[in-house]
C-alpha cells in the first residue's frame, strides 16, 4: 500500500511539473500573490527566494512561505508536494507591462542566407556518358558553404564558378554544419557540357508573404510567430541580411479539409517600397527595425500585452488584412498550454467569424503572425493551421516573441 502511494505521488509530481510553467513573467501592475495562488494547488507548498540576478539589489530576503512579489526583479518559486516531493522551481520575473502597436498587415519578406545553403545532392552525366554522384554523403542537406578553395562565397553563382574552374578533379569546401565549421574534400566530375560539377543543389535566398505581428515605440517589429526554414531541408535559415517590403494581396486560395489555403500576392521589390530591415530569424519569429511609417499602423493605438497566465479560454479576435482592409475577426481560444515544449503551439484557436470563414475558410498560409487580442490586450499570434480542419490552428504567446 505504502509503495503504491509513493508511486502515485511520483506520477502526480510529474504531471504537476509538466503543467506548471518553467518561467513566469508577471506585470508589476497585477496582484502577484493571486496569480501564483491560482496556478499552484493548495496542497503544493511554496517557498520564494531571490534569484541570483535580484540578490545584488540589496533588498531584504523574503520569508519562507511568503509568495508576495513586490519588486520588479527576478525570483525563484520552489514548489513541493505536501512539502516532501520537489515538484519544480519556477523562475518568476516581475516586470513593467509592455505596450505594442498590433500589426495584422501583410508584408513581403526577402532574406539572404549566411553562406550558401546545400539543399540536396544529385547525379552528374559525365563526358564519357556515365552517370555519377560525386559528393555521395560527404556533404549534407542543411550545410552552409562558406568558402570554395579558400575563396569566401555568399552567392550561389560564386559556388558554381569556383567548382566549374576546379582542377585535379576536386574542390575544398569550408562548410558550417550546425555550429561547427569543417573542411571537406569534394570530388568533381567533368560533365558532358565540359564544365566541372559536384552534383550539389544550393540556395542563397528566400522570399514570401507573411503578417506583421507588432511594432514597439522604438520602431522594432516582430512578425510570423515562427522562423523561416528552408522548404527542402526544413532547417532554420541562417540570416545574413533581409528586408521587409510592401505587399499586395491579389487573391485568396480558401483552405479546405486536407488542403491548406494561401494568400496570393505581389511583393513590391522597388527600393522605395522597403519597410524595414530583418535582423534576426529565430524559431519564435523574425525581428528587426522599421525604416518607414506604415499608414495602416498609424491608425492603431498601442495596446498592453497580456502574459500567459492572464489569457483565458474563450472569445478573442484576430487582426488581419486578407482583403486589403485591416479588420478584427472573431475567434475562440480553445486550449492554453502554459508549459508547451513547442512555443509555437502554446494555444489552440478556432475561427468563428462568418466573414473570415467565407473569405478564407479559416487560417491560411500567409496569415502567420496575425496578432490575437483578448480584452483589448495583445495575447499572441497565429503560427500554424490544422491541415485536416482549416478553421483551427495554433498560436504563440506574445511574451515568447518579446
Short mmCIF file of C-alpha atoms in Angstrom, two decimals:
data_model
loop_
_atom_site.label_atom_id
_atom_site.label_comp_id
_atom_site.label_asym_id
_atom_site.label_seq_id
_atom_site.Cartn_x
_atom_site.Cartn_y
_atom_site.Cartn_z
CA UNK A 1 0.00 0.00 0.00
CA UNK A 2 2.75 2.43 1.02
CA UNK A 3 4.71 1.69 -2.18
CA UNK A 4 1.57 2.31 -4.24
CA UNK A 5 1.01 5.69 -2.56
CA UNK A 6 4.61 6.67 -3.23
CA UNK A 7 4.34 5.69 -6.90
CA UNK A 8 1.08 7.63 -7.28
CA UNK A 9 2.71 10.64 -5.66
CA UNK A 10 5.67 10.44 -8.05
CA UNK A 11 3.37 10.22 -11.07
CA UNK A 12 1.33 13.16 -9.80
CA UNK A 13 4.51 15.18 -9.25
CA UNK A 14 5.47 14.57 -12.89
CA UNK A 15 2.01 15.69 -14.03
CA UNK A 16 2.21 18.85 -11.92
CA UNK A 17 5.71 19.59 -13.16
CA UNK A 18 4.57 19.31 -16.78
CA UNK A 19 1.57 21.56 -16.15
CA UNK A 20 3.43 24.33 -14.33
CA UNK A 21 5.50 26.72 -16.47
CA UNK A 22 9.29 26.79 -16.14
CA UNK A 23 9.25 30.56 -16.41
CA UNK A 24 6.64 33.13 -15.50
CA UNK A 25 6.51 36.83 -16.34
CA UNK A 26 4.27 38.90 -14.07
CA UNK A 27 3.41 42.54 -14.68
CA UNK A 28 4.05 44.81 -11.71
CA UNK A 29 0.53 46.24 -12.06
CA UNK A 30 -1.12 42.91 -11.13
CA UNK A 31 -1.81 41.17 -7.83
CA UNK A 32 1.12 38.77 -7.98
CA UNK A 33 0.04 36.73 -4.98
CA UNK A 34 -3.30 35.95 -6.64
CA UNK A 35 -1.52 34.86 -9.83
CA UNK A 36 0.57 32.26 -8.05
CA UNK A 37 -2.24 31.04 -5.83
CA UNK A 38 -4.46 30.41 -8.84
CA UNK A 39 -1.79 28.46 -10.70
CA UNK A 40 -0.45 26.34 -7.86
CA UNK A 41 -2.79 23.92 -5.99
CA UNK A 42 -3.34 24.48 -2.26
CA UNK A 43 -1.56 21.28 -1.25
CA UNK A 44 1.60 22.24 -3.11
CA UNK A 45 3.99 24.02 -0.79
CA UNK A 46 5.68 27.20 -1.99
CA UNK A 47 8.88 28.91 -0.96
CA UNK A 48 10.19 32.04 -2.61
CA UNK A 49 13.77 33.18 -2.76
CA UNK A 50 15.53 35.92 -4.65
CA UNK A 51 17.28 34.83 -7.81
CA UNK A 52 20.98 35.49 -8.20
CA UNK A 53 20.21 38.40 -10.53
CA UNK A 54 17.95 40.06 -7.99
CA UNK A 55 20.04 39.47 -4.87
CA UNK A 56 22.54 42.10 -5.92
CA UNK A 57 19.93 44.80 -5.28
CA UNK A 58 20.46 44.54 -1.55
CA UNK A 59 16.76 44.06 -0.89
CA UNK A 60 15.79 42.11 2.21
CA UNK A 61 15.20 38.38 1.88
CA UNK A 62 11.64 37.11 1.52
CA UNK A 63 10.42 34.99 4.46
CA UNK A 64 9.89 31.31 3.73
CA UNK A 65 6.37 30.57 2.59
CA UNK A 66 5.68 34.17 1.65
CA UNK A 67 4.78 34.47 -2.04
CA UNK A 68 4.42 38.23 -2.29
CA UNK A 69 6.48 39.53 -5.19
CA UNK A 70 6.51 43.28 -4.85
CA UNK A 71 9.58 44.43 -6.80
CA UNK A 72 10.45 44.48 -10.49
CA UNK A 73 13.07 41.79 -10.01
CA UNK A 74 13.63 38.06 -10.52
CA UNK A 75 12.58 35.39 -8.05
CA UNK A 76 12.62 31.61 -7.78
CA UNK A 77 9.47 29.88 -6.53
CA UNK A 78 10.22 26.42 -5.16
CA UNK A 79 7.20 24.09 -5.30
CA UNK A 80 6.89 20.76 -3.48
CA UNK A 81 4.03 18.30 -2.97
CA UNK A 82 2.99 18.16 0.72
CA UNK A 83 6.30 19.81 1.46
CA UNK A 84 8.04 16.48 0.73
CA UNK A 85 8.31 15.79 -3.01
CA UNK A 86 10.04 18.52 -5.03
CA UNK A 87 7.85 19.50 -7.99
CA UNK A 88 9.54 22.35 -9.81
CA UNK A 89 11.40 25.60 -9.48
CA UNK A 90 9.63 28.40 -11.36
CA UNK A 91 11.65 31.38 -12.47
CA UNK A 92 9.48 34.47 -11.94
CA UNK A 93 10.28 37.88 -13.41
CA UNK A 94 8.27 40.87 -12.23
CA UNK A 95 8.38 43.49 -15.00
CA UNK A 96 6.70 46.68 -16.13
CA UNK A 97 3.91 45.78 -18.53
CA UNK A 98 4.84 46.45 -22.15
CA UNK A 99 2.72 48.17 -24.79
CA UNK A 100 2.80 47.36 -28.52
CA UNK A 101 1.08 48.55 -31.68
CA UNK A 102 -0.65 45.47 -33.14
CA UNK A 103 0.14 44.72 -36.78
CA UNK A 104 -2.01 42.46 -38.92
CA UNK A 105 -0.86 43.80 -42.29
CA UNK A 106 0.71 41.56 -44.97
CA UNK A 107 4.40 42.13 -45.71
CA UNK A 108 6.83 40.81 -48.29
CA UNK A 109 9.87 39.05 -46.85
CA UNK A 110 13.25 38.67 -48.55
CA UNK A 111 16.24 37.03 -46.85
CA UNK A 112 19.80 36.24 -47.85
CA UNK A 113 21.48 33.33 -46.08
CA UNK A 114 24.81 33.39 -44.27
CA UNK A 115 26.84 31.40 -46.80
CA UNK A 116 25.18 29.23 -49.44
CA UNK A 117 22.77 26.54 -48.25
CA UNK A 118 23.08 22.98 -49.56
CA UNK A 119 19.54 21.71 -50.14
CA UNK A 120 20.43 18.38 -51.71
CA UNK A 121 22.72 16.39 -53.99
CA UNK A 122 22.23 14.75 -57.36
CA UNK A 123 23.78 12.86 -60.23
CA UNK A 124 26.02 14.23 -63.00
CA UNK A 125 26.23 12.95 -66.57
CA UNK A 126 29.98 12.72 -67.23
CA UNK A 127 31.70 13.30 -70.58
CA UNK A 128 32.14 9.55 -71.03
CA UNK A 129 28.37 9.08 -70.76
CA UNK A 130 28.39 7.51 -67.30
CA UNK A 131 26.07 8.73 -64.53
CA UNK A 132 27.99 9.64 -61.39
CA UNK A 133 27.19 11.12 -57.97
CA UNK A 134 30.45 12.85 -56.99
CA UNK A 135 29.72 14.06 -53.45
CA UNK A 136 27.86 10.98 -52.21
CA UNK A 137 27.33 11.51 -48.49
CA UNK A 138 30.29 13.85 -48.00
CA UNK A 139 28.04 16.89 -47.70
CA UNK A 140 24.64 17.04 -46.03
CA UNK A 141 21.45 18.90 -46.68
CA UNK A 142 21.48 21.86 -44.30
CA UNK A 143 25.24 22.51 -44.60
CA UNK A 144 26.19 26.11 -45.41
CA UNK A 145 29.09 26.60 -47.83
CA UNK A 146 31.27 29.45 -46.56
CA UNK A 147 34.21 29.10 -48.96
CA UNK A 148 35.28 27.10 -52.02
CA UNK A 149 39.03 26.52 -52.44
CA UNK A 150 39.60 29.12 -49.68
CA UNK A 151 37.62 31.76 -51.61
CA UNK A 152 34.70 33.12 -49.46
CA UNK A 153 31.30 32.78 -51.13
CA UNK A 154 27.92 34.39 -50.42
CA UNK A 155 26.12 33.80 -53.72
CA UNK A 156 25.22 30.50 -55.39
CA UNK A 157 26.78 31.80 -58.65
CA UNK A 158 30.11 32.12 -56.85
CA UNK A 159 29.95 28.49 -55.75
CA UNK A 160 29.14 27.36 -59.30
CA UNK A 161 32.00 29.40 -60.76
CA UNK A 162 34.58 28.05 -58.33
CA UNK A 163 33.51 24.45 -58.99
CA UNK A 164 33.49 24.99 -62.78
CA UNK A 165 37.11 26.13 -62.52
CA UNK A 166 38.13 23.10 -60.43
CA UNK A 167 41.47 21.47 -61.05
CA UNK A 168 42.71 17.95 -60.27
CA UNK A 169 39.15 16.65 -60.03
CA UNK A 170 38.33 18.03 -56.58
CA UNK A 171 37.48 21.15 -54.61
CA UNK A 172 37.84 22.05 -50.95
CA UNK A 173 34.70 23.27 -49.22
CA UNK A 174 34.52 25.09 -45.92
CA UNK A 175 31.04 24.45 -44.54
CA UNK A 176 29.07 25.36 -41.46
CA UNK A 177 27.36 22.25 -40.07
CA UNK A 178 25.25 23.10 -37.06
CA UNK A 179 27.60 25.29 -35.02
CA UNK A 180 30.80 23.66 -36.29
CA UNK A 181 32.92 24.83 -39.24
CA UNK A 182 34.55 21.89 -41.06
CA UNK A 183 36.75 21.40 -44.13
CA UNK A 184 35.67 18.88 -46.78
CA UNK A 185 37.44 17.49 -49.85
CA UNK A 186 34.78 17.06 -52.55
CA UNK A 187 35.40 15.26 -55.88
CA UNK A 188 34.08 16.86 -59.07
CA UNK A 189 33.21 15.39 -62.45
CA UNK A 190 33.67 16.92 -65.90
CA UNK A 191 30.14 16.93 -67.26
CA UNK A 192 29.01 16.42 -70.84
CA UNK A 193 28.96 20.21 -71.35
CA UNK A 194 32.66 20.42 -70.43
CA UNK A 195 32.18 22.12 -67.04
CA UNK A 196 33.20 20.54 -63.75
CA UNK A 197 30.29 19.76 -61.45
CA UNK A 198 29.86 18.32 -57.96
CA UNK A 199 26.16 17.49 -58.09
CA UNK A 200 25.29 19.89 -55.27
CA UNK A 201 21.98 21.78 -55.21
CA UNK A 202 22.26 25.13 -53.43
CA UNK A 203 20.17 28.15 -52.42
CA UNK A 204 21.22 31.57 -51.12
CA UNK A 205 17.94 33.41 -50.60
CA UNK A 206 14.24 33.00 -49.87
CA UNK A 207 11.14 35.14 -50.16
CA UNK A 208 7.46 35.03 -49.34
CA UNK A 209 4.48 36.78 -47.78
CA UNK A 210 3.71 36.84 -44.06
CA UNK A 211 1.98 39.04 -41.50
CA UNK A 212 3.44 41.73 -39.25
CA UNK A 213 2.65 40.99 -35.60
CA UNK A 214 3.65 44.11 -33.68
CA UNK A 215 5.72 47.29 -33.61
CA UNK A 216 7.02 48.85 -30.39
CA UNK A 217 7.58 52.52 -29.58
CA UNK A 218 11.15 52.39 -30.91
CA UNK A 219 10.07 51.00 -34.29
CA UNK A 220 11.22 47.44 -33.58
CA UNK A 221 8.97 44.81 -35.15
CA UNK A 222 8.15 41.15 -34.79
CA UNK A 223 6.44 39.01 -37.43
CA UNK A 224 5.34 35.46 -38.33
CA UNK A 225 5.47 33.92 -34.84
CA UNK A 226 7.75 31.19 -36.21
CA UNK A 227 11.07 31.09 -38.01
CA UNK A 228 11.73 30.90 -41.74
CA UNK A 229 13.04 27.46 -42.65
CA UNK A 230 14.25 26.09 -45.96
CA UNK A 231 11.43 24.37 -47.80
CA UNK A 232 13.64 21.41 -48.80
CA UNK A 233 15.73 20.82 -45.67
CA UNK A 234 13.29 22.15 -43.01
CA UNK A 235 16.26 23.77 -41.27
CA UNK A 236 16.04 27.28 -39.83
CA UNK A 237 17.77 29.61 -42.29
CA UNK A 238 20.88 31.39 -41.07
CA UNK A 239 20.34 35.07 -41.79
CA UNK A 240 22.95 37.30 -43.47
CA UNK A 241 20.61 40.13 -44.41
CA UNK A 242 16.95 40.69 -45.11
CA UNK A 243 14.25 43.25 -45.70
CA UNK A 244 10.52 43.74 -45.33
CA UNK A 245 8.73 45.05 -48.42
CA UNK A 246 5.26 46.36 -49.12
CA UNK A 247 2.99 43.61 -50.45
CA UNK A 248 -0.41 43.47 -52.11
CA UNK A 249 -2.78 40.53 -51.63
CA UNK A 250 -4.36 39.80 -55.01
CA UNK A 251 -6.37 36.67 -54.21
CA UNK A 252 -7.11 34.11 -51.52
CA UNK A 253 -6.98 30.35 -52.01
CA UNK A 254 -9.52 29.06 -49.48
CA UNK A 255 -8.47 26.34 -47.11
CA UNK A 256 -10.30 23.03 -47.24
CA UNK A 257 -10.01 19.80 -45.32
CA UNK A 258 -6.67 18.23 -46.25
CA UNK A 259 -5.65 21.19 -48.45
CA UNK A 260 -4.19 24.29 -46.75
CA UNK A 261 -5.19 27.60 -48.31
CA UNK A 262 -2.89 30.54 -49.01
CA UNK A 263 -2.73 34.27 -49.58
CA UNK A 264 -1.56 35.01 -53.11
CA UNK A 265 0.03 38.38 -53.67
CA UNK A 266 2.77 40.51 -55.12
CA UNK A 267 5.84 41.76 -53.29
CA UNK A 268 6.92 45.26 -54.35
CA UNK A 269 10.69 44.93 -54.52
CA UNK A 270 11.42 48.56 -55.50
CA UNK A 271 13.81 50.46 -53.25
CA UNK A 272 11.13 52.94 -52.21
CA UNK A 273 8.93 50.05 -51.04
CA UNK A 274 11.35 48.79 -48.37
CA UNK A 275 9.57 48.85 -44.99
CA UNK A 276 12.42 47.77 -42.75
CA UNK A 277 15.40 45.51 -42.15
CA UNK A 278 15.26 41.94 -40.83
CA UNK A 279 17.94 41.45 -38.18
CA UNK A 280 17.06 38.07 -36.64
CA UNK A 281 15.44 34.88 -37.87
CA UNK A 282 14.51 32.75 -34.86
CA UNK A 283 12.21 29.84 -34.10
CA UNK A 284 9.84 32.39 -32.48
CA UNK A 285 9.60 34.75 -35.46
CA UNK A 286 11.56 37.28 -37.48
CA UNK A 287 12.58 40.56 -35.87
CA UNK A 288 14.07 43.84 -36.99
CA UNK A 289 13.52 47.58 -37.33
CA UNK A 290 11.06 49.51 -39.48
CA UNK A 291 12.59 52.24 -41.63
CA UNK A 292 9.34 53.80 -42.84
CA UNK A 293 5.98 54.64 -41.29
CA UNK A 294 3.07 52.40 -42.23
CA UNK A 295 -0.24 54.22 -42.80
CA UNK A 296 -2.35 51.31 -41.55
CA UNK A 297 -0.41 51.18 -38.27
CA UNK A 298 -0.76 54.93 -37.74
CA UNK A 299 -4.48 54.31 -37.30
CA UNK A 300 -3.86 51.90 -34.41
CA UNK A 301 -3.10 52.84 -30.80
CA UNK A 302 -0.68 50.90 -28.62
CA UNK A 303 -2.18 48.12 -26.53
CA UNK A 304 -0.94 46.44 -23.37
CA UNK A 305 0.35 42.87 -23.62
CA UNK A 306 -1.16 40.01 -21.63
CA UNK A 307 1.13 37.35 -20.20
CA UNK A 308 0.35 33.64 -20.46
CA UNK A 309 -1.33 33.27 -17.06
CA UNK A 310 -3.68 36.17 -17.89
CA UNK A 311 -5.07 34.58 -21.06
CA UNK A 312 -8.39 32.76 -20.77
CA UNK A 313 -10.12 30.16 -22.92
CA UNK A 314 -12.99 31.85 -24.71
CA UNK A 315 -13.71 34.66 -27.20
CA UNK A 316 -10.88 36.66 -28.74
CA UNK A 317 -10.19 38.45 -32.02
CA UNK A 318 -7.74 38.00 -34.86
CA UNK A 319 -6.33 41.08 -36.62
CA UNK A 320 -5.51 40.70 -40.32
CA UNK A 321 -5.91 42.36 -43.73
CA UNK A 322 -6.59 39.45 -46.05
CA UNK A 323 -8.99 41.53 -48.18
CA UNK A 324 -6.86 44.69 -48.16
CA UNK A 325 -8.56 46.29 -45.15
CA UNK A 326 -7.30 45.80 -41.60
CA UNK A 327 -10.11 44.12 -39.63
CA UNK A 328 -10.73 42.24 -36.40
CA UNK A 329 -12.31 38.81 -36.82
CA UNK A 330 -13.89 36.69 -34.08
CA UNK A 331 -12.09 33.57 -32.89
CA UNK A 332 -12.22 31.24 -29.91
CA UNK A 333 -9.20 30.32 -27.78
CA UNK A 334 -9.93 26.65 -27.10
CA UNK A 335 -6.85 25.48 -25.23
CA UNK A 336 -3.92 27.11 -23.40
CA UNK A 337 -0.71 25.23 -22.63
CA UNK A 338 1.25 27.18 -20.03
CA UNK A 339 4.30 24.96 -20.41
CA UNK A 340 4.35 23.90 -24.06
CA UNK A 341 7.63 22.38 -25.21
CA UNK A 342 6.83 23.86 -28.61
CA UNK A 343 6.35 27.60 -28.05
CA UNK A 344 4.74 27.95 -31.49
CA UNK A 345 1.87 25.72 -30.27
CA UNK A 346 1.10 27.32 -26.91
CA UNK A 347 -2.57 28.00 -27.75
CA UNK A 348 -5.17 26.23 -29.84
CA UNK A 349 -7.57 28.58 -31.62
CA UNK A 350 -10.66 28.28 -33.82
CA UNK A 351 -12.01 30.83 -36.30
CA UNK A 352 -15.68 31.58 -35.65
CA UNK A 353 -16.17 34.77 -37.67
CA UNK A 354 -18.57 34.09 -40.60
CA UNK A 355 -16.89 36.74 -42.76
CA UNK A 356 -13.41 35.27 -42.42
CA UNK A 357 -14.70 31.72 -42.87
CA UNK A 358 -16.41 32.78 -46.09
CA UNK A 359 -13.31 34.55 -47.37
CA UNK A 360 -10.51 32.13 -46.41
CA UNK A 361 -12.12 29.01 -44.93
CA UNK A 362 -10.26 29.78 -41.70
CA UNK A 363 -6.49 30.07 -41.33
CA UNK A 364 -4.37 30.05 -44.49
CA UNK A 365 -0.68 30.33 -45.32
CA UNK A 366 0.41 33.94 -45.17
CA UNK A 367 -1.65 34.67 -42.04
CA UNK A 368 1.17 33.52 -39.76
CA UNK A 369 1.96 36.37 -37.40
CA UNK A 370 -1.59 37.78 -37.29
CA UNK A 371 -1.94 39.22 -33.76
CA UNK A 372 -4.56 37.84 -31.37
CA UNK A 373 -6.36 40.23 -29.00
CA UNK A 374 -8.37 39.44 -25.88
CA UNK A 375 -9.94 42.03 -23.58
CA UNK A 376 -8.21 44.77 -25.58
CA UNK A 377 -4.74 43.28 -24.93
CA UNK A 378 -2.30 41.54 -27.27
CA UNK A 379 -2.04 37.91 -26.20
CA UNK A 380 -0.32 36.12 -29.09
CA UNK A 381 -0.03 35.46 -32.81
CA UNK A 382 -1.18 32.78 -35.27
CA UNK A 383 1.52 30.26 -36.22
CA UNK A 384 0.05 27.12 -37.83
CA UNK A 385 -3.15 25.78 -39.36
CA UNK A 386 -4.61 22.30 -38.89
CA UNK A 387 -4.47 20.72 -42.33
CA UNK A 388 -7.45 18.47 -41.58
CA UNK A 389 -9.50 21.42 -40.27
CA UNK A 390 -8.55 24.90 -41.56
CA UNK A 391 -10.88 26.58 -39.07
CA UNK A 392 -8.41 25.60 -36.33
CA UNK A 393 -4.76 26.35 -35.72
CA UNK A 394 -2.00 27.04 -33.21
CA UNK A 395 -0.73 30.30 -31.76
CA UNK A 396 2.27 31.56 -29.81
CA UNK A 397 2.17 33.64 -26.61
CA UNK A 398 3.13 37.25 -27.33
CA UNK A 399 5.59 37.16 -24.42
CA UNK A 400 7.58 34.47 -26.25
CA UNK A 401 8.08 36.87 -29.16
CA UNK A 402 9.23 39.57 -26.75
#
